[in-house]
Amino acid sequence: GELAQDGNEDKLSVKLQLLDGCAAVYCQAVGASAIKQIISQGIQPIKVHEGCTIEQLIADLQNEMKSGPSSWLAKAISQNKGPDPMRFDEMENEGWQE
């Protein structure tokens, strides 16, 4: 669809569909209405400064993970975490049988 910026908020829904499955979106500018819609989809908007490179953003994200993730990042990690591979061993130790 047509995505050029002209104040027509109907175009926002097309852009939001493209973000399906994302935990966060990095942006330089975003309006209040867009922020509400992004957050309602469970996506964290993150404002970045003009000239910020992808390499810088990745480095910042890696440093955040090392030092302890923020609440949005911890939530995203836990939502995308697969099942515990040891869950069946734990069940067996508790006395569960097939």
Coordinates of N, CA and C in Angstrom, one line a residue:
G1 N 0.8 -1.2 0.0 CA 0.0 0.0 0.0 C 0.8 1.2 0.0
E2 N 0.2 2.4 -0.2 CA 0.9 3.7 -0.1 C 1.3 4.0 1.3
L3 N 2.6 4.2 1.5 CA 3.1 4.4 2.9 C 3.7 5.8 3.1
A4 N 3.6 6.7 2.1 CA 4.1 8.1 2.3 C 3.4 8.8 3.4
Q5 N 4.2 9.6 4.2 CA 3.7 10.3 5.3 C 2.8 11.5 4.9
D6 N 1.5 11.5 5.2 CA 0.7 12.6 4.9 C -0.4 12.9 5.9
G7 N -0.3 12.3 7.1 CA -1.2 12.5 8.2 C -2.4 11.5 8.1
N8 N -2.5 10.7 7.1 CA -3.6 9.7 7.0 C -3.2 8.5 7.8
E9 N -4.0 8.3 8.9 CA -3.7 7.3 9.9 C -4.1 5.9 9.4
D10 N -4.8 5.8 8.3 CA -5.2 4.5 7.7 C -3.9 3.8 7.2
K11 N -2.9 4.5 6.9 CA -1.7 3.9 6.4 C -0.9 3.2 7.6
L12 N -1.2 3.7 8.8 CA -0.5 3.1 9.9 C -0.8 1.7 10.1
S13 N -2.0 1.2 9.8 CA -2.3 -0.2 10.0 C -1.5 -1.1 9.1
V14 N -1.2 -0.6 7.9 CA -0.4 -1.4 7.0 C 1.0 -1.6 7.6
K15 N 1.6 -0.5 8.1 CA 2.9 -0.5 8.7 C 2.9 -1.4 9.9
L16 N 1.9 -1.3 10.7 CA 1.9 -2.1 12.0 C 1.8 -3.6 11.6
Q17 N 1.1 -4.0 10.6 CA 1.0 -5.4 10.2 C 2.4 -5.9 9.8
L18 N 3.3 -5.0 9.3 CA 4.6 -5.5 9.0 C 5.5 -5.7 10.2
L19 N 5.1 -5.2 11.4 CA 5.8 -5.4 12.6 C 5.3 -6.6 13.4
D20 N 4.4 -7.4 12.9 CA 3.9 -8.5 13.6 C 5.0 -9.5 13.9
G21 N 5.1 -9.8 15.2 CA 6.1 -10.7 15.7 C 7.4 -10.0 16.2
C22 N 7.4 -8.7 16.1 CA 8.6 -7.9 16.6 C 8.4 -7.7 18.1
A23 N 9.5 -7.6 18.8 CA 9.4 -7.3 20.2 C 9.6 -5.7 20.4
A24 N 10.3 -5.1 19.5 CA 10.6 -3.7 19.6 C 10.7 -3.1 18.2
V25 N 10.5 -1.8 18.1 CA 10.7 -1.1 16.9 C 11.5 0.2 17.3
Y26 N 12.7 0.4 16.6 CA 13.5 1.6 16.8 C 13.0 2.6 15.8
C27 N 12.8 3.9 16.3 CA 12.4 4.9 15.4 C 12.9 6.3 15.9
Q28 N 13.1 7.2 14.9 CA 13.5 8.5 15.2 C 12.4 9.4 15.6
A29 N 11.2 9.2 15.0 CA 10.0 10.0 15.3 C 8.8 9.2 15.2
V30 N 7.9 9.3 16.1 CA 6.6 8.6 16.1 C 5.6 9.4 16.9
G31 N 4.4 9.4 16.3 CA 3.3 10.2 17.0 C 2.7 9.4 18.1
A32 N 1.9 10.2 18.9 CA 1.3 9.6 20.1 C 0.3 8.5 19.7
S33 N -0.4 8.7 18.7 CA -1.4 7.7 18.2 C -0.7 6.4 17.8
A34 N 0.4 6.6 17.1 CA 1.2 5.4 16.6 C 1.8 4.7 17.8
I35 N 2.3 5.4 18.8 CA 2.8 4.8 20.0 C 1.8 3.9 20.7
K36 N 0.6 4.5 20.8 CA -0.5 3.7 21.5 C -0.8 2.4 20.7
Q37 N -0.8 2.5 19.4 CA -1.1 1.3 18.6 C 0.0 0.3 18.6
I38 N 1.2 0.8 18.6 CA 2.4 -0.1 18.7 C 2.4 -0.8 20.0
I39 N 2.2 -0.1 21.1 CA 2.2 -0.7 22.4 C 1.0 -1.7 22.5
S40 N -0.1 -1.4 22.0 CA -1.3 -2.3 22.0 C -1.0 -3.6 21.3
Q41 N 0.0 -3.6 20.4 CA 0.4 -4.9 19.7 C 1.4 -5.6 20.5
G42 N 1.8 -5.1 21.7 CA 2.9 -5.7 22.5 C 4.3 -5.4 22.0
I43 N 4.4 -4.4 21.2 CA 5.7 -4.0 20.7 C 6.2 -2.7 21.4
Q44 N 7.5 -2.8 21.8 CA 8.1 -1.6 22.5 C 8.7 -0.6 21.5
P45 N 8.2 0.6 21.5 CA 8.8 1.6 20.6 C 10.0 2.2 21.4
I46 N 11.1 2.3 20.6 CA 12.4 2.8 21.2 C 12.9 4.0 20.3
K47 N 12.9 5.1 20.9 CA 13.4 6.3 20.2 C 14.9 6.3 20.1
V48 N 15.4 6.6 18.9 CA 16.8 6.7 18.6 C 17.1 8.1 18.1
H49 N 18.4 8.5 18.2 CA 18.8 9.8 17.7 C 19.2 9.7 16.3
E50 N 19.0 10.8 15.5 CA 19.4 10.8 14.1 C 20.9 10.5 14.0
G51 N 21.3 9.7 13.1 CA 22.7 9.3 12.9 C 23.1 8.1 13.6
C52 N 22.2 7.6 14.5 CA 22.6 6.3 15.2 C 22.6 5.2 14.2
T53 N 23.7 4.4 14.3 CA 23.8 3.3 13.4 C 23.3 2.0 14.0
I54 N 23.0 1.1 13.1 CA 22.5 -0.2 13.5 C 23.6 -0.9 14.4
E55 N 24.8 -0.7 14.1 CA 25.9 -1.3 14.9 C 25.9 -0.8 16.3
Q56 N 25.6 0.5 16.4 CA 25.5 1.1 17.8 C 24.3 0.5 18.5
L57 N 23.2 0.4 17.9 CA 22.0 -0.1 18.5 C 22.2 -1.6 19.0
I58 N 22.9 -2.4 18.1 CA 23.1 -3.8 18.5 C 24.1 -3.8 19.7
A59 N 25.1 -3.0 19.7 CA 26.1 -3.0 20.8 C 25.3 -2.5 22.1
D60 N 24.5 -1.5 22.0 CA 23.7 -1.1 23.2 C 22.8 -2.2 23.7
L61 N 22.2 -3.0 22.8 CA 21.3 -4.1 23.1 C 22.1 -5.2 23.8
Q62 N 23.3 -5.5 23.2 CA 24.1 -6.5 23.8 C 24.6 -6.1 25.2
N63 N 25.0 -4.9 25.4 CA 25.4 -4.4 26.7 C 24.3 -4.5 27.7
E64 N 23.1 -4.1 27.3 CA 21.9 -4.2 28.1 C 21.7 -5.7 28.6
M65 N 21.8 -6.6 27.7 CA 21.6 -8.0 28.0 C 22.7 -8.5 29.0
K66 N 23.9 -8.0 28.9 CA 24.9 -8.4 29.8 C 24.7 -7.8 31.2
S67 N 24.3 -6.6 31.3 CA 24.1 -5.9 32.5 C 22.8 -6.2 33.2
G68 N 21.9 -6.8 32.5 CA 20.6 -7.1 33.0 C 19.5 -6.4 32.2
P69 N 18.7 -7.2 31.5 CA 17.8 -6.5 30.6 C 16.7 -5.7 31.3
S70 N 16.3 -4.6 30.6 CA 15.2 -3.8 31.0 C 13.9 -4.6 31.0
S71 N 12.8 -4.0 31.5 CA 11.6 -4.8 31.7 C 11.1 -5.2 30.3
W72 N 11.1 -4.4 29.3 CA 10.6 -4.8 28.0 C 11.4 -5.9 27.4
L73 N 12.7 -5.8 27.5 CA 13.6 -6.8 27.0 C 13.5 -8.1 27.7
A74 N 13.4 -8.1 29.0 CA 13.2 -9.3 29.8 C 11.8 -10.0 29.4
K75 N 10.8 -9.2 29.2 CA 9.5 -9.8 28.8 C 9.6 -10.4 27.4
A76 N 10.3 -9.7 26.5 CA 10.5 -10.3 25.1 C 11.3 -11.6 25.1
I77 N 12.3 -11.6 26.0 CA 13.1 -12.8 26.1 C 12.3 -14.0 26.6
S78 N 11.5 -13.7 27.7 CA 10.7 -14.8 28.3 C 9.6 -15.3 27.3
Q79 N 9.0 -14.4 26.5 CA 8.0 -14.8 25.6 C 8.5 -15.6 24.5
N80 N 9.7 -15.4 24.1 CA 10.3 -16.2 23.0 C 11.2 -17.3 23.4
K81 N 11.2 -17.6 24.7 CA 11.9 -18.7 25.2 C 11.2 -20.0 25.0
G82 N 11.9 -21.0 24.5 CA 11.3 -22.3 24.2 C 11.0 -23.0 25.5
P83 N 10.4 -24.2 25.5 CA 10.1 -24.9 26.7 C 11.4 -25.4 27.3
D84 N 11.4 -25.6 28.6 CA 12.6 -26.0 29.3 C 13.0 -27.5 28.8
P85 N 14.1 -27.7 28.3 CA 14.5 -29.0 27.8 C 14.6 -30.1 28.9
M86 N 14.7 -29.6 30.2 CA 14.8 -30.5 31.3 C 13.5 -30.8 32.0
R87 N 12.4 -30.3 31.4 CA 11.1 -30.4 32.1 C 10.7 -31.9 32.3
F88 N 11.0 -32.7 31.3 CA 10.6 -34.2 31.5 C 11.5 -34.9 32.5
D89 N 12.8 -34.5 32.6 CA 13.6 -35.1 33.6 C 13.1 -34.7 35.0
E90 N 12.7 -33.4 35.1 CA 12.2 -33.0 36.4 C 10.9 -33.7 36.8
M91 N 10.0 -34.0 35.8 CA 8.8 -34.7 36.0 C 9.1 -36.1 36.5
E92 N 10.1 -36.8 35.8 CA 10.5 -38.1 36.2 C 11.0 -38.2 37.6
N93 N 11.8 -37.2 38.0 CA 12.4 -37.1 39.3 C 11.3 -36.9 40.4
E94 N 10.2 -36.3 40.0 CA 9.0 -36.1 40.9 C 8.1 -37.4 40.9
G95 N 8.4 -38.4 40.2 CA 7.7 -39.6 40.2 C 6.7 -39.8 39.1
W96 N 6.7 -38.9 38.1 CA 5.7 -39.1 37.0 C 6.2 -40.3 36.2
Q97 N 5.2 -41.0 35.6 CA 5.5 -42.1 34.7 C 4.6 -42.0 33.5
E98 N 5.1 -42.6 32.4 CA 4.3 -42.6 31.1 C 3.1 -43.4 31.3

